[in-house]
Short mmCIF file of N, CA and C in Angstrom, two decimals:
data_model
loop_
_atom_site.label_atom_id
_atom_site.label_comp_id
_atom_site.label_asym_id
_atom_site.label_seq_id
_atom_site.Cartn_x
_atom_site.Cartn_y
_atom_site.Cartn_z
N UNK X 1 141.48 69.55 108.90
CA UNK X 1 141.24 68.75 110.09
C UNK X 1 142.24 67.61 110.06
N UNK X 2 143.09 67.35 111.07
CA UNK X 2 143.86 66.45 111.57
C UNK X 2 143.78 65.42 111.96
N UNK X 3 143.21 63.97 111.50
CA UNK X 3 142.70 63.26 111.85
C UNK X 3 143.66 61.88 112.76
N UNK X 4 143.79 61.55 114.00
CA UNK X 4 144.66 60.98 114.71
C UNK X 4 145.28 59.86 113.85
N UNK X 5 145.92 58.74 114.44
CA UNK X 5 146.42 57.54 113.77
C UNK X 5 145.32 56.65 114.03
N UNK X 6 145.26 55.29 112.92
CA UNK X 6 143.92 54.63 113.24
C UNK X 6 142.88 54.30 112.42
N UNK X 7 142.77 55.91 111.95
CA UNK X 7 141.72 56.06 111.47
C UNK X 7 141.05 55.10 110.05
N UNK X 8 142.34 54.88 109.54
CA UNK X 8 141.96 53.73 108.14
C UNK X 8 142.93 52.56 108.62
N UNK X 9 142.91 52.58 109.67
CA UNK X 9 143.31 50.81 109.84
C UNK X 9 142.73 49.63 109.13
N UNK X 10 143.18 48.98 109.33
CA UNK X 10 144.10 48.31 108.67
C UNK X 10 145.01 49.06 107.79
N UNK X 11 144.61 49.42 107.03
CA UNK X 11 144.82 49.96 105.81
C UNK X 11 145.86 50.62 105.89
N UNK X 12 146.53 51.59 106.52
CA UNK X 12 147.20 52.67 106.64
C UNK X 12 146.99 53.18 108.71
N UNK X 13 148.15 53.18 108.81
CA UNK X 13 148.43 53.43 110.39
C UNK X 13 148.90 55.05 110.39
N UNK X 14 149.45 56.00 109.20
CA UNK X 14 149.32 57.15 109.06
C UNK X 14 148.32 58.05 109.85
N UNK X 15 149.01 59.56 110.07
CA UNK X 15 147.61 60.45 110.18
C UNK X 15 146.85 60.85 108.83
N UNK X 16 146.34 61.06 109.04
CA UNK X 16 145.19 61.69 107.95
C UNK X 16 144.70 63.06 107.64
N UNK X 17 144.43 64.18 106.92
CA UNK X 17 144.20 65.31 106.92
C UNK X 17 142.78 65.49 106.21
N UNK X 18 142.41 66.46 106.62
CA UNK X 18 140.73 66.64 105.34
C UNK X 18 141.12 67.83 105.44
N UNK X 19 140.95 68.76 104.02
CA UNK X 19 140.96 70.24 103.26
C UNK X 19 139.81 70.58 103.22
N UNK X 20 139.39 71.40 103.49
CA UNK X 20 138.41 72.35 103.41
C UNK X 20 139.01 73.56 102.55
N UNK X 21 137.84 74.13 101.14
CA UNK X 21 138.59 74.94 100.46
C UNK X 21 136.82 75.92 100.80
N UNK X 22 137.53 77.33 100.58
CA UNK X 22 136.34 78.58 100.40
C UNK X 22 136.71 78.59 99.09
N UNK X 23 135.31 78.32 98.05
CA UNK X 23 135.56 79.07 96.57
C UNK X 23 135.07 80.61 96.41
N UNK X 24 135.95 81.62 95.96
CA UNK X 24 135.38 82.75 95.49
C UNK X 24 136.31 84.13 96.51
N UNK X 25 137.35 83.57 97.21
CA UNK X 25 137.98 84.72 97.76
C UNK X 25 139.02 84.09 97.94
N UNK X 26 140.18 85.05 97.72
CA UNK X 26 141.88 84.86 97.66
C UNK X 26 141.82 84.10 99.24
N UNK X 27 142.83 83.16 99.57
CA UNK X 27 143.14 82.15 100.73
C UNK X 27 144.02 83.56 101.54
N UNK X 28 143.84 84.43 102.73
CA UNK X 28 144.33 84.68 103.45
C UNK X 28 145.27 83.74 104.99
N UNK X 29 144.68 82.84 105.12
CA UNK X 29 145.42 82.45 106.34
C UNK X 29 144.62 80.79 106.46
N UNK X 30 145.08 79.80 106.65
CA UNK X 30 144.76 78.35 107.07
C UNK X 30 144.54 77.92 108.23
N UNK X 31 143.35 77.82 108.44
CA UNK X 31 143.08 77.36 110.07
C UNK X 31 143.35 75.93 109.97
N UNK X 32 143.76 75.56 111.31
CA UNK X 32 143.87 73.83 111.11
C UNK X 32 143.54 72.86 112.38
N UNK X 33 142.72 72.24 112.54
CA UNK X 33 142.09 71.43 113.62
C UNK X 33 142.73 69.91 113.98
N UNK X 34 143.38 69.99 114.61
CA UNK X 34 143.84 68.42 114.99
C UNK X 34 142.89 67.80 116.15
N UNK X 35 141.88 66.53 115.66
CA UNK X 35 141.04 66.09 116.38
C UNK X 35 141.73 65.37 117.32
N UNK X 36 141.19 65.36 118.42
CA UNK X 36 141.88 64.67 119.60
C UNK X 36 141.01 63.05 119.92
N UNK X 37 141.58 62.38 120.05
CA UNK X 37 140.99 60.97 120.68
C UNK X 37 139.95 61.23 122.01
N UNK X 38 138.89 60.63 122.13
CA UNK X 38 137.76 60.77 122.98
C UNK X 38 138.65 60.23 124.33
N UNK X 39 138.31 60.93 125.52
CA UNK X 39 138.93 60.31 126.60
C UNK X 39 138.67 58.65 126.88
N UNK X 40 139.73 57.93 127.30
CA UNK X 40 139.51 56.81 127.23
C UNK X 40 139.97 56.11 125.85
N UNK X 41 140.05 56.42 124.67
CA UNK X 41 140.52 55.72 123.70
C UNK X 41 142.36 56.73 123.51
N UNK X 42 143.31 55.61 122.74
CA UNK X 42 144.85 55.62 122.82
C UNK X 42 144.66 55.57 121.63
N UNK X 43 143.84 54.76 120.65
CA UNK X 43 143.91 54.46 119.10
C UNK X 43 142.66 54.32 118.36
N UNK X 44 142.41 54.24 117.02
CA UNK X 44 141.68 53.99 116.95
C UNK X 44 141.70 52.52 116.45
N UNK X 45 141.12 51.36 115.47
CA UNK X 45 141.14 50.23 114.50
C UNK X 45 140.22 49.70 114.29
N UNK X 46 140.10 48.37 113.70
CA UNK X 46 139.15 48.14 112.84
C UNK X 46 137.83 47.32 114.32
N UNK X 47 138.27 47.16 115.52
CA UNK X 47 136.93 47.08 116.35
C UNK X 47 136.48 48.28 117.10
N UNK X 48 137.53 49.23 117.21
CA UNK X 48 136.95 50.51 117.49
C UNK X 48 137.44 51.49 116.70
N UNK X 49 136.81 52.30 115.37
CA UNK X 49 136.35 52.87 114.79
C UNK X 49 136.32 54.25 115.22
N UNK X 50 136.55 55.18 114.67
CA UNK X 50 136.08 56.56 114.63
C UNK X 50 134.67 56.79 114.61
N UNK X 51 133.43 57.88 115.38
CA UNK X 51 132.29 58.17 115.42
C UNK X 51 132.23 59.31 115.05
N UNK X 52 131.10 58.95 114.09
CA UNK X 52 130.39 60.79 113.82
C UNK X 52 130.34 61.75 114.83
N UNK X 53 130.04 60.74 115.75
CA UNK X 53 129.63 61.96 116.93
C UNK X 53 130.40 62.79 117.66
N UNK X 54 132.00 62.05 117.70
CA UNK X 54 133.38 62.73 117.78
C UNK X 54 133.76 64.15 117.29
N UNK X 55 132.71 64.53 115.93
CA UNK X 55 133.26 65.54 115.53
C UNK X 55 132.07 67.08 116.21
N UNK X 56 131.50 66.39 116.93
CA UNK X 56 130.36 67.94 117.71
C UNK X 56 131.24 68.81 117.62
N UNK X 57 132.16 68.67 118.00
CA UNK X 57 133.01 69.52 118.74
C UNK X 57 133.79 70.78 117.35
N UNK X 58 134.02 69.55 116.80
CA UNK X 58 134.47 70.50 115.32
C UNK X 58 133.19 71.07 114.71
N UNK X 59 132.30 70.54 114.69
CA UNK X 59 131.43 71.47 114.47
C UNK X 59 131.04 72.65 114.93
N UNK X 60 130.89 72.57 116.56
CA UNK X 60 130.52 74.09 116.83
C UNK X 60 131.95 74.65 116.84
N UNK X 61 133.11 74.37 116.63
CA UNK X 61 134.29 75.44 116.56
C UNK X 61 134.19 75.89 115.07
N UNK X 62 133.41 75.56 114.12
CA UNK X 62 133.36 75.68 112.81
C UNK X 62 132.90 77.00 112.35
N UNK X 63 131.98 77.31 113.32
CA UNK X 63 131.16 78.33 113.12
C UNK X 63 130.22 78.41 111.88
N UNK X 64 129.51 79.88 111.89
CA UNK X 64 128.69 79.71 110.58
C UNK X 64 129.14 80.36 109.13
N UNK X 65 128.65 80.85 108.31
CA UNK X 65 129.01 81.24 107.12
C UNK X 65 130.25 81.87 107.01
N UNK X 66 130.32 82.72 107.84
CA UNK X 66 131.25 83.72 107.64
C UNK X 66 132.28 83.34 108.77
N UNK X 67 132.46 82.40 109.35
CA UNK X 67 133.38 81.61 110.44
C UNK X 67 134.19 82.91 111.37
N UNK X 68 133.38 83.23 111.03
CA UNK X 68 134.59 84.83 112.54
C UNK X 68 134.54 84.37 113.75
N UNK X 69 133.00 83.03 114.45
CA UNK X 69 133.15 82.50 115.97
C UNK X 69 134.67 82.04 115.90
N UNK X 70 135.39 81.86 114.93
CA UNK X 70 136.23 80.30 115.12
C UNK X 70 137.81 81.48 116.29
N UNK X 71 138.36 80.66 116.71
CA UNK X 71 139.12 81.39 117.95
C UNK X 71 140.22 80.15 118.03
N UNK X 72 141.54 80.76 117.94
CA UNK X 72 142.64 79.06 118.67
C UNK X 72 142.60 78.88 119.89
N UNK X 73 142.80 77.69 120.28
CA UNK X 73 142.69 76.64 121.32
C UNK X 73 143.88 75.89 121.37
N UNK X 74 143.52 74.68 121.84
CA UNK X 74 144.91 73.51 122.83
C UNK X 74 144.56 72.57 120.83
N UNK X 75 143.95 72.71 120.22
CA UNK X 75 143.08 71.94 118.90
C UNK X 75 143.65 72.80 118.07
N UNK X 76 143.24 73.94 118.23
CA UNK X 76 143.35 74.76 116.39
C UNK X 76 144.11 75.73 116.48
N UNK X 77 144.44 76.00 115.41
CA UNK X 77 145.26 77.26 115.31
C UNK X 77 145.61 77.63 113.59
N UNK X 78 145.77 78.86 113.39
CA UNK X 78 146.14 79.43 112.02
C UNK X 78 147.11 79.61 111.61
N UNK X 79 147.43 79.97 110.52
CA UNK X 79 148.67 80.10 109.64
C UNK X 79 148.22 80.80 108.50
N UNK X 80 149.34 82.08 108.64
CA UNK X 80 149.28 83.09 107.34
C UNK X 80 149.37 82.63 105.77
N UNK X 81 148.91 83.28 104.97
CA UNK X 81 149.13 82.52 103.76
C UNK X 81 150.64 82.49 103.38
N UNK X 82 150.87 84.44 103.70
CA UNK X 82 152.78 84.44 103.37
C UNK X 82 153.55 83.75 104.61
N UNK X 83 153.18 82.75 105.26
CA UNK X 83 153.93 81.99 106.16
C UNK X 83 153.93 80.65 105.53
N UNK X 84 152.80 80.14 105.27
CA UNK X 84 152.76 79.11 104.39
C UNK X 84 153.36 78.89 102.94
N UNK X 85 153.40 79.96 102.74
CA UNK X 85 154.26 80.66 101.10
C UNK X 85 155.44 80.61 101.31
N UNK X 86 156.29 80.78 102.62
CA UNK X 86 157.40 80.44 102.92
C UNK X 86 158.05 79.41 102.89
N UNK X 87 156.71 78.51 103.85
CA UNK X 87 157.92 76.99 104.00
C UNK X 87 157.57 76.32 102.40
N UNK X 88 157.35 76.82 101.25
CA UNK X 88 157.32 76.26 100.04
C UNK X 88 155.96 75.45 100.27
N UNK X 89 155.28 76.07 100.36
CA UNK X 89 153.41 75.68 100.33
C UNK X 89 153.42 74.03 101.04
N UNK X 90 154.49 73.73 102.33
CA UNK X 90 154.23 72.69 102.66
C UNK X 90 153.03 72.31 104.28
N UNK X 91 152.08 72.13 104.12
CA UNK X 91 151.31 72.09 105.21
C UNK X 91 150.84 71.62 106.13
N UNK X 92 152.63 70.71 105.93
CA UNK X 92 152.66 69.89 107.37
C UNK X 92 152.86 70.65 108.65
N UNK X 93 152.07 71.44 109.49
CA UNK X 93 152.66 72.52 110.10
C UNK X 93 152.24 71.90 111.51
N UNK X 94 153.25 71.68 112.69
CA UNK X 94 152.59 70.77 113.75
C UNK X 94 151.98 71.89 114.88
N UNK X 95 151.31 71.49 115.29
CA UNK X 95 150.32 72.31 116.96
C UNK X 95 151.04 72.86 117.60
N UNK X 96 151.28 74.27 117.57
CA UNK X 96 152.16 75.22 118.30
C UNK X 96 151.85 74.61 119.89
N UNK X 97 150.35 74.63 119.96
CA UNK X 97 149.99 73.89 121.34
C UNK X 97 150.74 72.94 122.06
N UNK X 98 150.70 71.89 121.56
CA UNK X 98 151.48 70.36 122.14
C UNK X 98 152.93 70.51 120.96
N UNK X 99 153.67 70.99 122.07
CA UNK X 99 155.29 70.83 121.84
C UNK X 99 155.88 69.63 121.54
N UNK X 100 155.41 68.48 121.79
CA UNK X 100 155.71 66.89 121.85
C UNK X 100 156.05 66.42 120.71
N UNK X 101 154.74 67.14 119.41
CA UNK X 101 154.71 66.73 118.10
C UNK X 101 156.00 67.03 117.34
N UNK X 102 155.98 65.62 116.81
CA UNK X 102 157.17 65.55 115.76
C UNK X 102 157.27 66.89 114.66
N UNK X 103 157.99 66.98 114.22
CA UNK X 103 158.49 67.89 113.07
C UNK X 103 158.87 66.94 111.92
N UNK X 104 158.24 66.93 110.71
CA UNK X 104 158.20 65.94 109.60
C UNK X 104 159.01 67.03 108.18
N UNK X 105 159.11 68.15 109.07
CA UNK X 105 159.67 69.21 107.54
C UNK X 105 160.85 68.52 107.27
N UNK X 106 160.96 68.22 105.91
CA UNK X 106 162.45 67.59 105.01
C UNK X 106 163.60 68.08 105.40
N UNK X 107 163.76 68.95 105.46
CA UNK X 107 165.06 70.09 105.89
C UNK X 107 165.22 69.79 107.36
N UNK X 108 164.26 70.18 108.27
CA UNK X 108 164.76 69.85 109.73
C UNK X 108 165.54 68.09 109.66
N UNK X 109 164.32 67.52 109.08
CA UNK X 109 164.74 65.90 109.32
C UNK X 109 166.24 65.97 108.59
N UNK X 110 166.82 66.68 107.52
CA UNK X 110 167.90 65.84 106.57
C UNK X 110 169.09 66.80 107.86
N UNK X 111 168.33 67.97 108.03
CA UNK X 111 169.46 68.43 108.95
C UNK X 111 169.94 67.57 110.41
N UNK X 112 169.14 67.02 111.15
CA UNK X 112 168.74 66.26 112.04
C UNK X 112 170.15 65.16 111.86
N UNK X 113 169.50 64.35 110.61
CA UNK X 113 170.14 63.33 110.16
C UNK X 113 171.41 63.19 109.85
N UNK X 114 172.41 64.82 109.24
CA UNK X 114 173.37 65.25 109.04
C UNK X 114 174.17 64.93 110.46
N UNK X 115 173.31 65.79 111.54
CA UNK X 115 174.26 65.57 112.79
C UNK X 115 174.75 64.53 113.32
N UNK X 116 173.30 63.59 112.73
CA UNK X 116 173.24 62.48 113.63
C UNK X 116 174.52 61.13 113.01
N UNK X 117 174.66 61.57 111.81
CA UNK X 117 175.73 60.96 110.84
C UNK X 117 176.76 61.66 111.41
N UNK X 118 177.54 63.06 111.75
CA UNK X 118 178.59 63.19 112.34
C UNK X 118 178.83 62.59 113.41
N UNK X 119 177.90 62.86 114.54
CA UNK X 119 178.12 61.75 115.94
C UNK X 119 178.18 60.43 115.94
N UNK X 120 177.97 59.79 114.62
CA UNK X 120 178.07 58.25 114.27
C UNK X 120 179.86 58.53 114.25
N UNK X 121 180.17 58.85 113.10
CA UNK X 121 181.69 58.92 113.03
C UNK X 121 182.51 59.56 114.20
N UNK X 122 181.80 60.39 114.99
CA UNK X 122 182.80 60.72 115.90
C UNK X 122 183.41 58.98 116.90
N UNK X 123 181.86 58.51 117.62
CA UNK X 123 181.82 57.81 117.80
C UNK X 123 182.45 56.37 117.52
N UNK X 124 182.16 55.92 116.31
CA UNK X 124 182.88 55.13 115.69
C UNK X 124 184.82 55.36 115.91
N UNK X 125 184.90 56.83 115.34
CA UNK X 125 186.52 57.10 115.71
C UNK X 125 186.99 56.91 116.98
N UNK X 126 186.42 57.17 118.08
CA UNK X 126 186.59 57.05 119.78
C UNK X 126 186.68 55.18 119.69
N UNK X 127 185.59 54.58 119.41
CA UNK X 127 185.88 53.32 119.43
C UNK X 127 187.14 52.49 119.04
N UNK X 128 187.17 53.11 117.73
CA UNK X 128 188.40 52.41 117.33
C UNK X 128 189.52 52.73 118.08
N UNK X 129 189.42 54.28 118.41
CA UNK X 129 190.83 54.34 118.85
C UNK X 129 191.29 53.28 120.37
N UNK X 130 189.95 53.52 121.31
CA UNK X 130 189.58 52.47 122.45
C UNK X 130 190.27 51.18 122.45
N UNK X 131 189.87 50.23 120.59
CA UNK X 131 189.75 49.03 120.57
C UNK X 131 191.73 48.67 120.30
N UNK X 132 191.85 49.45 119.45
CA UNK X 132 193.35 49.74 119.58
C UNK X 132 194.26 49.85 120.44
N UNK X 133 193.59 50.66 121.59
CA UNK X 133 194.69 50.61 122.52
C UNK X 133 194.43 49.82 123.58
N UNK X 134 193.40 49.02 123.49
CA UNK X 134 193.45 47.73 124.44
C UNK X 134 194.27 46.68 123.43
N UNK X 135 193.93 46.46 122.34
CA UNK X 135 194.36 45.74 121.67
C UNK X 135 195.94 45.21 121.70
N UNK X 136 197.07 46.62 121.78
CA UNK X 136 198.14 47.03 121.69
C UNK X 136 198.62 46.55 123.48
N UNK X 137 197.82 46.45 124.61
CA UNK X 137 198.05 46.12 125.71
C UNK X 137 197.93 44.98 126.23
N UNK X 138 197.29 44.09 125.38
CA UNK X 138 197.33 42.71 125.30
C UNK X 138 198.32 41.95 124.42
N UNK X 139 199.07 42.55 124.01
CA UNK X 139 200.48 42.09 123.08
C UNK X 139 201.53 41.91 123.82
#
């Protein structure tokens, strides 16, 4: 379960995650619930608080013993174990649902960052050359 930003304010402005483990059968696939803010609230903090009662909802998507009700939504969705075995057991995996969400995987970000360091220097080189040849026209 995915718990929004807020939630330990003060304390930490981070999201938050809770694990749920089944003991006694090999992990086939990871369901994962990102709770959504009650309509009307943007955040949570320390005068408005997270409610028990927020989570009904995860509850009846929870289902019972044998969780077969559970179904994806705009909230949940699964992930294979050999998919998760892939990205190197990392399970930051964002809501196929809402496209918006950041991507926090190391590799996207250092790749990201790579580009974003070439377009610095391209940039930088265009400038100089700019500052130069005004420079050279004021002589």
């Amino acid at each position: 379960v995915r718990l929004p930003n807020g939630v330990f304010a003060p304390y930490t402005g981070i999201k938050t995650n809770l694990l749920f483990f089944t003991k006694g059968s090999p992990t086939r696939e990871v369901w994962f619930y990102e709770h959504p803010y009650p309509p009307g609230v943007k955040n949570y903090n320390k005068t408005r608080p997270m409610r028990i009662e927020e989570f009904e909802v995860e509850k009846a998507w929870w289902g019972g013993a044998d969780r077969s009700s559970r179904v994806e939504n705009e909230f949940a969705w699964k992930v294979s174990a050999p998919d998760i075995k892939a990205r190197n057991y990392n399970l930051d995996i964002k809501n196929p649902h809402s496209p918006d969400t950041v991507v926090h995987d190391p590799e996207t970000l250092l790749a990201d960052y790579a580009a974003l360091q070439v377009k610095i220097g391209e940039t930088r080189a265009k400038l100089k050359f700019v500052l130069a040849a005004a420079l050279q026209g004021e002589n």
